[in-house]
Each structure stands twice: as C-alpha cells, then as structure tokens.
PDB file of C-alpha atoms in Angstrom:
ATOM      1  CA  ALA A  10     -25.137 -26.197  -6.880  1.00 74.00           C
ATOM      2  CA  GLN A  11     -21.630 -25.324  -5.841  1.00 82.00           C
ATOM      3  CA  SER A  12     -21.258 -22.714  -3.148  1.00 91.00           C
ATOM      4  CA  VAL A  13     -18.497 -21.209  -1.054  1.00 95.00           C
ATOM      5  CA  SER A  14     -18.927 -19.951   2.472  1.00 96.00           C
ATOM      6  CA  GLN A  15     -16.564 -17.617   4.268  1.00 96.00           C
ATOM      7  CA  HIS A  16     -17.300 -17.560   7.950  1.00 88.00           C
ATOM      8  CA  ASN A  17     -16.100 -14.092   8.848  1.00 90.00           C
ATOM      9  CA  HIS A  18     -17.426 -10.963   7.223  1.00 93.00           C
ATOM     10  CA  HIS A  19     -15.074  -8.542   8.941  1.00 96.00           C
ATOM     11  CA  VAL A  20     -11.993  -9.344  11.002  1.00 97.00           C
ATOM     12  CA  ILE A  21     -10.051  -6.765  12.990  1.00 97.00           C
ATOM     13  CA  LEU A  22      -6.576  -7.634  14.246  1.00 97.00           C
ATOM     14  CA  SER A  23      -3.592  -5.859  15.694  1.00 97.00           C
ATOM     15  CA  GLU A  24      -0.240  -6.080  13.965  1.00 97.00           C
ATOM     16  CA  ALA A  25       1.689  -9.270  14.747  1.00 97.00           C
ATOM     17  CA  ALA A  26      -1.488 -11.180  15.574  1.00 97.00           C
ATOM     18  CA  SER A  27      -2.082 -14.506  13.860  1.00 98.00           C
ATOM     19  CA  LEU A  28      -4.731 -14.816  11.182  1.00 97.00           C
ATOM     20  CA  GLU A  29      -7.012 -17.621  10.161  1.00 97.00           C
ATOM     21  CA  LEU A  30      -9.850 -17.073   7.703  1.00 97.00           C
ATOM     22  CA  GLY A  31     -12.320 -19.883   7.238  1.00 96.00           C
ATOM     23  CA  CYS A  32     -13.572 -21.145   3.897  1.00 97.00           C
ATOM     24  CA  ASN A  33     -15.907 -24.070   3.255  1.00 97.00           C
ATOM     25  CA  TYR A  34     -17.265 -25.215  -0.065  1.00 95.00           C
ATOM     26  CA  SER A  35     -19.993 -27.543  -1.156  1.00 91.00           C
ATOM     27  CA  TYR A  36     -19.090 -29.843  -4.004  1.00 81.00           C
ATOM     28  CA  GLY A  37     -18.405 -33.542  -3.937  1.00 71.00           C
ATOM     29  CA  GLY A  38     -16.087 -33.893  -6.902  1.00 79.00           C
ATOM     30  CA  THR A  39     -12.591 -32.743  -7.730  1.00 82.00           C
ATOM     31  CA  VAL A  40     -12.109 -29.068  -7.042  1.00 87.00           C
ATOM     32  CA  ASN A  41      -9.463 -26.465  -7.544  1.00 91.00           C
ATOM     33  CA  LEU A  42      -9.174 -23.963  -4.716  1.00 94.00           C
ATOM     34  CA  PHE A  43      -7.958 -20.386  -4.610  1.00 95.00           C
ATOM     35  CA  TRP A  44      -7.520 -17.457  -2.298  1.00 97.00           C
ATOM     36  CA  TYR A  45      -7.555 -14.019  -3.887  1.00 97.00           C
ATOM     37  CA  VAL A  46      -6.872 -10.675  -2.233  1.00 97.00           C
ATOM     38  CA  GLN A  47      -8.138  -7.233  -3.156  1.00 95.00           C
ATOM     39  CA  TYR A  48      -6.113  -4.394  -1.611  1.00 95.00           C
ATOM     40  CA  PRO A  49      -7.839  -1.000  -1.390  1.00 92.00           C
ATOM     41  CA  GLY A  50      -8.001   0.528  -4.848  1.00 89.00           C
ATOM     42  CA  GLN A  51      -6.309  -2.427  -6.508  1.00 92.00           C
ATOM     43  CA  HIS A  52      -7.510  -5.344  -8.548  1.00 91.00           C
ATOM     44  CA  LEU A  53      -7.889  -8.950  -7.453  1.00 95.00           C
ATOM     45  CA  GLN A  54      -4.596 -10.781  -7.044  1.00 95.00           C
ATOM     46  CA  LEU A  55      -3.951 -14.460  -6.474  1.00 94.00           C
ATOM     47  CA  LEU A  56      -2.545 -15.302  -3.040  1.00 96.00           C
ATOM     48  CA  LEU A  57      -2.325 -19.050  -3.482  1.00 95.00           C
ATOM     49  CA  LYS A  58      -3.921 -21.998  -5.209  1.00 93.00           C
ATOM     50  CA  TYR A  59      -4.442 -25.716  -4.719  1.00 93.00           C
ATOM     51  CA  PHE A  60      -4.908 -28.141  -7.580  1.00 90.00           C
ATOM     52  CA  SER A  61      -3.515 -31.404  -6.206  1.00 89.00           C
ATOM     53  CA  GLY A  62      -0.693 -32.847  -4.116  1.00 92.00           C
ATOM     54  CA  ASP A  63       0.439 -31.507  -0.743  1.00 94.00           C
ATOM     55  CA  PRO A  64      -2.674 -30.126   0.979  1.00 95.00           C
ATOM     56  CA  LEU A  65      -0.629 -27.426   2.690  1.00 97.00           C
ATOM     57  CA  VAL A  66       0.092 -24.743   0.136  1.00 96.00           C
ATOM     58  CA  LYS A  67       2.209 -21.675   0.531  1.00 96.00           C
ATOM     59  CA  GLY A  68       1.486 -18.430  -1.233  1.00 95.00           C
ATOM     60  CA  ILE A  69       2.857 -14.950  -1.505  1.00 94.00           C
ATOM     61  CA  LYS A  70       3.538 -12.595   1.402  1.00 95.00           C
ATOM     62  CA  GLY A  71       3.755 -15.368   3.992  1.00 96.00           C
ATOM     63  CA  PHE A  72       0.245 -16.716   3.528  1.00 97.00           C
ATOM     64  CA  GLU A  73      -0.560 -20.421   3.541  1.00 97.00           C
ATOM     65  CA  ALA A  74      -3.693 -22.507   3.320  1.00 98.00           C
ATOM     66  CA  GLU A  75      -4.598 -26.057   4.181  1.00 96.00           C
ATOM     67  CA  PHE A  76      -6.974 -28.172   2.143  1.00 95.00           C
ATOM     68  CA  ILE A  77      -8.904 -30.622   4.319  1.00 95.00           C
ATOM     69  CA  LYS A  78     -10.958 -32.750   1.960  1.00 91.00           C
ATOM     70  CA  SER A  79     -13.010 -34.442   4.682  1.00 92.00           C
ATOM     71  CA  LYS A  80     -14.141 -31.064   5.979  1.00 94.00           C
ATOM     72  CA  PHE A  81     -14.552 -29.414   2.563  1.00 94.00           C
ATOM     73  CA  SER A  82     -12.391 -26.617   3.908  1.00 96.00           C
ATOM     74  CA  PHE A  83      -9.556 -24.449   2.648  1.00 97.00           C
ATOM     75  CA  ASN A  84      -8.629 -22.079   5.453  1.00 97.00           C
ATOM     76  CA  LEU A  85      -6.152 -19.258   4.990  1.00 98.00           C
ATOM     77  CA  ARG A  86      -3.507 -18.576   7.617  1.00 98.00           C
ATOM     78  CA  LYS A  87      -0.721 -16.168   8.362  1.00 98.00           C
ATOM     79  CA  PRO A  88       1.316 -16.332  11.591  1.00 97.00           C
ATOM     80  CA  SER A  89       1.860 -12.585  11.950  1.00 97.00           C
ATOM     81  CA  VAL A  90      -0.151  -9.952  10.083  1.00 97.00           C
ATOM     82  CA  GLN A  91       1.064  -6.511   9.093  1.00 97.00           C
ATOM     83  CA  TRP A  92      -0.823  -3.291   8.535  1.00 96.00           C
ATOM     84  CA  SER A  93      -0.224  -3.767   4.794  1.00 96.00           C
ATOM     85  CA  ASP A  94      -2.343  -6.934   4.896  1.00 97.00           C
ATOM     86  CA  THR A  95      -5.454  -4.784   5.274  1.00 97.00           C
ATOM     87  CA  ALA A  96      -7.598  -5.902   2.339  1.00 97.00           C
ATOM     88  CA  GLU A  97     -10.550  -8.020   1.325  1.00 97.00           C
ATOM     89  CA  TYR A  98      -9.898 -11.732   0.968  1.00 98.00           C
ATOM     90  CA  PHE A  99     -11.887 -14.050  -1.272  1.00 97.00           C
ATOM     91  CA  CYS A 100     -11.955 -17.813  -1.304  1.00 97.00           C
ATOM     92  CA  ALA A 101     -12.891 -19.369  -4.663  1.00 95.00           C
ATOM     93  CA  VAL A 102     -13.597 -22.812  -6.030  1.00 93.00           C
ATOM     94  CA  SER A 103     -13.557 -24.173  -9.539  1.00 89.00           C
ATOM     95  CA  ASN A 104     -14.278 -27.563 -10.987  1.00 78.00           C
ATOM     96  CA  GLN A 105     -14.256 -26.194 -14.489  1.00 67.00           C
ATOM     97  CA  GLY A 106     -11.243 -24.060 -15.253  1.00 62.00           C
ATOM     98  CA  GLY A 107     -13.022 -20.978 -16.486  1.00 69.00           C
ATOM     99  CA  LYS A 108     -15.694 -20.597 -13.853  1.00 87.00           C
ATOM    100  CA  LEU A 109     -14.754 -19.450 -10.370  1.00 91.00           C
ATOM    101  CA  ILE A 110     -17.312 -19.490  -7.602  1.00 93.00           C
ATOM    102  CA  PHE A 111     -16.404 -16.968  -4.934  1.00 96.00           C
ATOM    103  CA  GLY A 112     -17.251 -16.659  -1.289  1.00 96.00           C
ATOM    104  CA  GLN A 113     -18.710 -13.408  -0.021  1.00 96.00           C
ATOM    105  CA  GLY A 114     -15.315 -12.135   1.037  1.00 96.00           C
ATOM    106  CA  THR A 115     -13.735 -11.278   4.374  1.00 97.00           C
ATOM    107  CA  GLU A 116     -12.643  -7.756   5.072  1.00 97.00           C
ATOM    108  CA  LEU A 117      -9.470  -7.720   7.146  1.00 97.00           C
ATOM    109  CA  SER A 118      -8.486  -4.584   9.037  1.00 97.00           C
ATOM    110  CA  VAL A 119      -5.077  -4.587  10.721  1.00 97.00           C
ATOM    111  CA  LYS A 120      -4.496  -1.921  13.340  1.00 96.00           C
ATOM    112  CA  PRO A 121      -0.929  -0.584  13.568  1.00 90.00           C
TER     113      PRO A 121
ATOM    114  CA  LYS B   2       4.063  -9.032 -19.772  1.00 69.00           C
ATOM    115  CA  ALA B   3       1.330  -6.460 -19.606  1.00 82.00           C
ATOM    116  CA  GLY B   4      -1.585  -7.385 -17.393  1.00 93.00           C
ATOM    117  CA  VAL B   5      -5.253  -7.648 -18.241  1.00 96.00           C
ATOM    118  CA  THR B   6      -6.611  -4.324 -19.412  1.00 97.00           C
ATOM    119  CA  GLN B   7     -10.203  -3.182 -19.398  1.00 98.00           C
ATOM    120  CA  THR B   8     -11.805  -0.193 -21.038  1.00 97.00           C
ATOM    121  CA  PRO B   9     -13.419   2.041 -20.149  1.00 97.00           C
ATOM    122  CA  ARG B  10     -12.613   2.179 -16.442  1.00 97.00           C
ATOM    123  CA  TYR B  11     -15.735   4.144 -15.555  1.00 97.00           C
ATOM    124  CA  LEU B  12     -19.073   4.440 -17.297  1.00 97.00           C
ATOM    125  CA  ILE B  13     -22.327   6.187 -16.498  1.00 98.00           C
ATOM    126  CA  LYS B  14     -25.458   5.183 -18.360  1.00 98.00           C
ATOM    127  CA  THR B  15     -29.197   5.623 -17.943  1.00 98.00           C
ATOM    128  CA  ARG B  16     -31.849   2.947 -17.683  1.00 98.00           C
ATOM    129  CA  GLY B  17     -32.802   1.402 -20.986  1.00 97.00           C
ATOM    130  CA  GLN B  18     -29.496   2.120 -22.673  1.00 98.00           C
ATOM    131  CA  GLN B  19     -27.005  -0.511 -23.700  1.00 98.00           C
ATOM    132  CA  VAL B  20     -23.297  -0.712 -22.950  1.00 98.00           C
ATOM    133  CA  THR B  21     -20.247  -2.517 -24.301  1.00 98.00           C
ATOM    134  CA  LEU B  22     -17.213  -3.251 -22.162  1.00 98.00           C
ATOM    135  CA  SER B  23     -13.876  -4.352 -23.516  1.00 98.00           C
ATOM    136  CA  CYS B  24     -11.162  -6.632 -22.179  1.00 98.00           C
ATOM    137  CA  SER B  25      -7.672  -7.378 -23.492  1.00 98.00           C
ATOM    138  CA  PRO B  26      -6.173 -10.493 -21.924  1.00 96.00           C
ATOM    139  CA  ILE B  27      -2.558 -11.153 -21.104  1.00 95.00           C
ATOM    140  CA  SER B  28      -0.621 -12.007 -24.250  1.00 94.00           C
ATOM    141  CA  GLY B  29      -0.863 -15.738 -24.951  1.00 91.00           C
ATOM    142  CA  HIS B  30      -3.972 -16.261 -22.827  1.00 92.00           C
ATOM    143  CA  ARG B  31      -6.874 -17.703 -24.789  1.00 91.00           C
ATOM    144  CA  SER B  32      -9.486 -17.864 -22.039  1.00 92.00           C
ATOM    145  CA  VAL B  33     -11.389 -14.798 -20.898  1.00 94.00           C
ATOM    146  CA  SER B  34     -13.959 -14.876 -18.106  1.00 95.00           C
ATOM    147  CA  TRP B  35     -16.260 -12.098 -16.960  1.00 97.00           C
ATOM    148  CA  TYR B  36     -17.554 -11.445 -13.449  1.00 97.00           C
ATOM    149  CA  GLN B  37     -19.927  -8.985 -11.855  1.00 98.00           C
ATOM    150  CA  GLN B  38     -19.036  -7.615  -8.419  1.00 96.00           C
ATOM    151  CA  THR B  39     -21.646  -5.896  -6.261  1.00 95.00           C
ATOM    152  CA  PRO B  40     -21.775  -5.218  -2.495  1.00 91.00           C
ATOM    153  CA  GLY B  41     -24.895  -7.341  -2.113  1.00 89.00           C
ATOM    154  CA  GLN B  42     -24.177 -10.334  -4.348  1.00 92.00           C
ATOM    155  CA  GLY B  43     -20.380 -10.369  -4.256  1.00 93.00           C
ATOM    156  CA  LEU B  44     -18.491 -11.779  -7.216  1.00 96.00           C
ATOM    157  CA  GLN B  45     -20.643 -13.671  -9.683  1.00 96.00           C
ATOM    158  CA  PHE B  46     -19.541 -15.470 -12.822  1.00 95.00           C
ATOM    159  CA  LEU B  47     -21.054 -14.222 -16.069  1.00 97.00           C
ATOM    160  CA  PHE B  48     -19.428 -16.273 -18.826  1.00 93.00           C
ATOM    161  CA  GLU B  49     -16.174 -17.648 -20.196  1.00 93.00           C
ATOM    162  CA  TYR B  50     -14.849 -17.570 -23.724  1.00 93.00           C
ATOM    163  CA  PHE B  51     -12.091 -19.724 -25.106  1.00 91.00           C
ATOM    164  CA  SER B  52     -10.880 -19.522 -28.700  1.00 90.00           C
ATOM    165  CA  GLU B  53     -13.912 -17.431 -29.689  1.00 94.00           C
ATOM    166  CA  THR B  54     -16.406 -19.939 -28.237  1.00 93.00           C
ATOM    167  CA  GLN B  55     -18.496 -19.530 -25.116  1.00 93.00           C
ATOM    168  CA  ARG B  56     -17.551 -22.394 -22.813  1.00 89.00           C
ATOM    169  CA  ASN B  57     -19.403 -21.600 -19.622  1.00 88.00           C
ATOM    170  CA  LYS B  58     -22.298 -19.377 -18.722  1.00 92.00           C
ATOM    171  CA  GLY B  59     -23.549 -18.123 -15.369  1.00 93.00           C
ATOM    172  CA  ASN B  60     -27.101 -17.410 -14.257  1.00 93.00           C
ATOM    173  CA  PHE B  61     -27.641 -14.017 -15.795  1.00 96.00           C
ATOM    174  CA  PRO B  62     -30.472 -12.939 -18.093  1.00 96.00           C
ATOM    175  CA  GLY B  63     -30.048 -12.856 -21.837  1.00 96.00           C
ATOM    176  CA  ARG B  64     -29.485  -9.099 -21.698  1.00 97.00           C
ATOM    177  CA  PHE B  65     -25.908  -9.974 -20.807  1.00 98.00           C
ATOM    178  CA  SER B  66     -23.928 -11.254 -23.751  1.00 97.00           C
ATOM    179  CA  GLY B  67     -20.348 -11.468 -24.831  1.00 97.00           C
ATOM    180  CA  ARG B  68     -18.016 -12.414 -27.585  1.00 97.00           C
ATOM    181  CA  GLN B  69     -14.365 -13.079 -28.193  1.00 97.00           C
ATOM    182  CA  PHE B  70     -12.284 -12.146 -31.188  1.00 97.00           C
ATOM    183  CA  SER B  71      -9.536 -14.075 -32.930  1.00 96.00           C
ATOM    184  CA  ASN B  72      -6.868 -12.104 -31.016  1.00 95.00           C
ATOM    185  CA  SER B  73      -8.532 -13.256 -27.726  1.00 95.00           C
ATOM    186  CA  ARG B  74      -9.815  -9.791 -26.890  1.00 97.00           C
ATOM    187  CA  SER B  75     -13.328  -9.957 -25.495  1.00 98.00           C
ATOM    188  CA  GLU B  76     -16.320  -7.698 -25.193  1.00 98.00           C
ATOM    189  CA  MET B  77     -19.393  -7.969 -23.073  1.00 98.00           C
ATOM    190  CA  ASN B  78     -22.634  -6.210 -23.819  1.00 98.00           C
ATOM    191  CA  VAL B  79     -25.527  -5.384 -21.550  1.00 98.00           C
ATOM    192  CA  SER B  80     -28.713  -4.282 -23.239  1.00 96.00           C
ATOM    193  CA  THR B  81     -31.719  -2.499 -21.734  1.00 97.00           C
ATOM    194  CA  LEU B  82     -29.808  -1.461 -18.648  1.00 98.00           C
ATOM    195  CA  GLU B  83     -31.483  -1.652 -15.253  1.00 97.00           C
ATOM    196  CA  LEU B  84     -30.529   0.115 -12.036  1.00 97.00           C
ATOM    197  CA  GLY B  85     -29.447  -3.237 -10.597  1.00 96.00           C
ATOM    198  CA  ASP B  86     -26.798  -3.605 -13.295  1.00 98.00           C
ATOM    199  CA  SER B  87     -24.682  -1.001 -11.516  1.00 98.00           C
ATOM    200  CA  ALA B  88     -21.573  -2.927 -10.565  1.00 98.00           C
ATOM    201  CA  LEU B  89     -17.876  -3.460 -11.082  1.00 97.00           C
ATOM    202  CA  TYR B  90     -17.397  -5.737 -14.089  1.00 98.00           C
ATOM    203  CA  LEU B  91     -14.210  -7.743 -13.942  1.00 97.00           C
ATOM    204  CA  CYS B  92     -12.465  -9.576 -16.700  1.00 97.00           C
ATOM    205  CA  ALA B  93      -9.984 -12.362 -16.060  1.00 95.00           C
ATOM    206  CA  SER B  94      -7.719 -14.260 -18.402  1.00 94.00           C
ATOM    207  CA  SER B  95      -5.919 -17.567 -18.212  1.00 91.00           C
ATOM    208  CA  THR B  96      -4.156 -20.010 -20.500  1.00 84.00           C
ATOM    209  CA  ARG B  97      -6.534 -22.927 -19.954  1.00 69.00           C
ATOM    210  CA  ASP B  98      -4.688 -25.013 -22.498  1.00 63.00           C
ATOM    211  CA  ARG B  99      -4.494 -28.088 -20.296  1.00 57.00           C
ATOM    212  CA  GLY B 100      -6.617 -28.493 -17.198  1.00 61.00           C
ATOM    213  CA  PRO B 101      -7.099 -25.850 -14.518  1.00 65.00           C
ATOM    214  CA  ASP B 102      -5.164 -22.653 -14.347  1.00 75.00           C
ATOM    215  CA  GLU B 103      -5.206 -19.505 -12.297  1.00 86.00           C
ATOM    216  CA  GLN B 104      -7.063 -16.488 -13.559  1.00 91.00           C
ATOM    217  CA  PHE B 105      -5.491 -13.042 -13.750  1.00 93.00           C
ATOM    218  CA  PHE B 106      -7.888 -10.196 -13.154  1.00 96.00           C
ATOM    219  CA  GLY B 107      -8.073  -6.766 -14.683  1.00 97.00           C
ATOM    220  CA  PRO B 108      -8.893  -3.557 -12.801  1.00 96.00           C
ATOM    221  CA  GLY B 109     -12.548  -3.670 -13.801  1.00 97.00           C
ATOM    222  CA  THR B 110     -15.046  -1.316 -15.367  1.00 97.00           C
ATOM    223  CA  ARG B 111     -17.241   0.547 -12.893  1.00 97.00           C
ATOM    224  CA  LEU B 112     -20.702   0.856 -14.439  1.00 98.00           C
ATOM    225  CA  THR B 113     -23.246   3.197 -12.888  1.00 98.00           C
ATOM    226  CA  VAL B 114     -26.807   3.096 -14.163  1.00 98.00           C
ATOM    227  CA  LEU B 115     -28.951   6.133 -13.361  1.00 97.00           C
TER     228      LEU B 115
END
C-alpha cells in the first residue's frame, strides 16, 4: 500500500534560518506530489505540486521542493524562514487524482 | 471564485446518533473528496465523488457514506456514531477533467461525539 513518511514531527527554528522538511513515499509507479500547509486556525492550502517535468518546483511564499525519483523523496526547502511560516506542513502523494495520501505532518515553530 | 464551503462548521452529537455533513465545491469543480483529520491518525482519505459517482473509497467502515448531487455539492453521512468518529472532516474539490489536479480544501466540519 502507498504510504508517506515525514521524518520530523516538530521543528523549531529561529527567523532567517534555513528549512528542509523531509518526505519519502512508497510507491513504484507514477506519482503526483504535493506539499500543503495549514496555518493556525486556517484551512489546508497548497504550497506546491509536482506532476512531471523539472524535478525542482517552486511554490508560493519562497518555498521549493525537489523530487528525487531514485530516493522516493520530495523534500521541502526554504532558504530563510519567517515567523509567519509557523504552521503544520503536510506532504501528500497521489497516483489517482482524487485520492491523496498524506504524511503525518510536521509542525514548524519559528521563533522571532 | 468562492472557495470550498462546508456546513455546519461545528457539530456535537452523542454516540449512536447519525450525522450529515455538507460540502459545496468551487464553481466548475466536479470532483469532491472527503478526508478525516485526527491527532492520532492524521489525514485519511474517505471517498471521492465525480459527476455523482463514487470513484475512490478509503478504508473506512460502511457507516461512512456519501453522495454527490447534479450541482456537484456533496454530503457525507456517518451512522451509529462512535466516540472515535470525533474529528475534523475536510472536503476538497478539484476539476479532475483530465489527469491529476490539485485539490482545494474547505475549512472543515469539527464533529465531537459525546
């Protein structure tokens, strides 16, 4: 069965620090990959997505992610975090458009 | 465009009761998916409807059911509620006309079962 693993449960950073959140999935076929963010009190929003093409994808608010097929990974990065990036981040995989399989989420706390 | 809307936003029920949650997708979106979010299990897929037909189903008991109407609005029903059904129920819509597409999520319905 497909599964998604996010390595970090809770990450605490200071403002301006660099961020990398790990995401690995288990599925051998073609996958579509997503990172969603849930800010406190708000609903899930899409940060970025990968369907095909350039494995380095750029999303909103300065986030980017790199798809490494050989490692089944889709790590999220941001060079310099801000306090407003405090949120929960979810990696998700789909091989059928309507069914997303989510990782357990990573809670990011950014200290001002 | 208006986003995905879900009603009600909060609901308190007792064990054994049943509940119906409603979701209105973004205008033009024909696919509606439902997810359950809990602290212990995270986000889990319930089912997807497209043009009034269930396309995908997750691993939930038959007490969880859904349907979609001709205007793409969707409802999900949970019968014989259990304490473990307390969760945030999220609805997401997408176009899904050709191949994969991103899903847009609503604010959720917070269900508490006492």
